Coordinates of C-alpha atoms in Angstrom, one line a residue:
M1 CA 77.8 21.1 23.6
S2 CA 78.1 20.2 20.0
I3 CA 79.9 17.3 18.5
N4 CA 81.6 17.9 15.1
K5 CA 82.3 15.0 13.0
I6 CA 85.6 14.9 11.2
S7 CA 85.7 13.3 7.9
I8 CA 89.1 11.4 7.2
P9 CA 89.8 10.2 3.8
V10 CA 90.1 6.4 3.5
R11 CA 92.9 5.2 1.4
A12 CA 92.1 2.0 -0.5
D13 CA 95.2 -0.1 -1.1
V14 CA 93.1 -3.3 -1.9
K15 CA 93.8 -4.9 -5.2
K16 CA 91.1 -5.8 -7.6
F17 CA 90.1 -9.4 -7.2
D18 CA 91.3 -11.4 -10.2
G19 CA 91.0 -15.0 -8.9
N20 CA 94.9 -15.4 -8.2
I21 CA 94.7 -14.1 -4.6
N22 CA 92.9 -15.7 -1.6
F23 CA 89.3 -14.7 -1.8
S24 CA 88.7 -14.8 2.0
L25 CA 91.5 -12.3 2.7
W26 CA 90.3 -9.9 -0.1
Q27 CA 86.7 -10.2 1.2
I28 CA 87.9 -9.2 4.8
Q29 CA 90.0 -6.3 3.3
I30 CA 87.0 -4.9 1.4
K31 CA 84.7 -5.1 4.4
D32 CA 87.1 -3.4 6.6
L33 CA 87.3 -0.7 3.9
L34 CA 83.6 -0.3 3.8
I35 CA 83.4 -0.2 7.6
Q36 CA 86.0 2.6 7.7
S37 CA 84.3 4.7 5.1
G38 CA 80.8 4.2 6.6
L39 CA 79.3 2.2 3.7
H40 CA 79.1 -1.3 5.4
K41 CA 75.4 -0.7 6.0
V42 CA 74.8 -1.0 2.2
L43 CA 75.8 -4.7 2.6
K44 CA 73.1 -5.3 5.1
G45 CA 70.5 -3.5 3.0
R46 CA 69.9 -0.6 5.4
E47 CA 69.8 3.0 4.5
A48 CA 72.7 4.9 6.1
Y49 CA 70.3 7.8 7.0
K50 CA 66.8 8.7 6.4
S51 CA 66.4 11.9 4.0
R52 CA 63.4 13.9 3.4
D53 CA 61.9 13.8 -0.1
S54 CA 62.9 17.3 -0.6
E55 CA 66.5 16.4 -0.1
K56 CA 66.2 13.5 -2.5
S57 CA 64.9 15.7 -5.2
S58 CA 67.5 18.4 -4.7
M59 CA 70.2 15.8 -5.0
S60 CA 68.9 14.5 -8.2
D61 CA 68.5 18.0 -9.6
E62 CA 72.3 18.5 -9.2
D63 CA 73.2 16.0 -11.9

């Protein structure tokens, strides 16, 4: 049995922090957005996945 992961685009309706809005509320919205998009591990300093050196070099060659 294989499990297919479906990527659902995350819509970001969070305004840029300009100092006029509540920072705590803004921070929660940003964290929620990162969790939904799977990028929250970046905040903790962990890699989302371990890639092989060959994959890393092929990614840098695409630029």
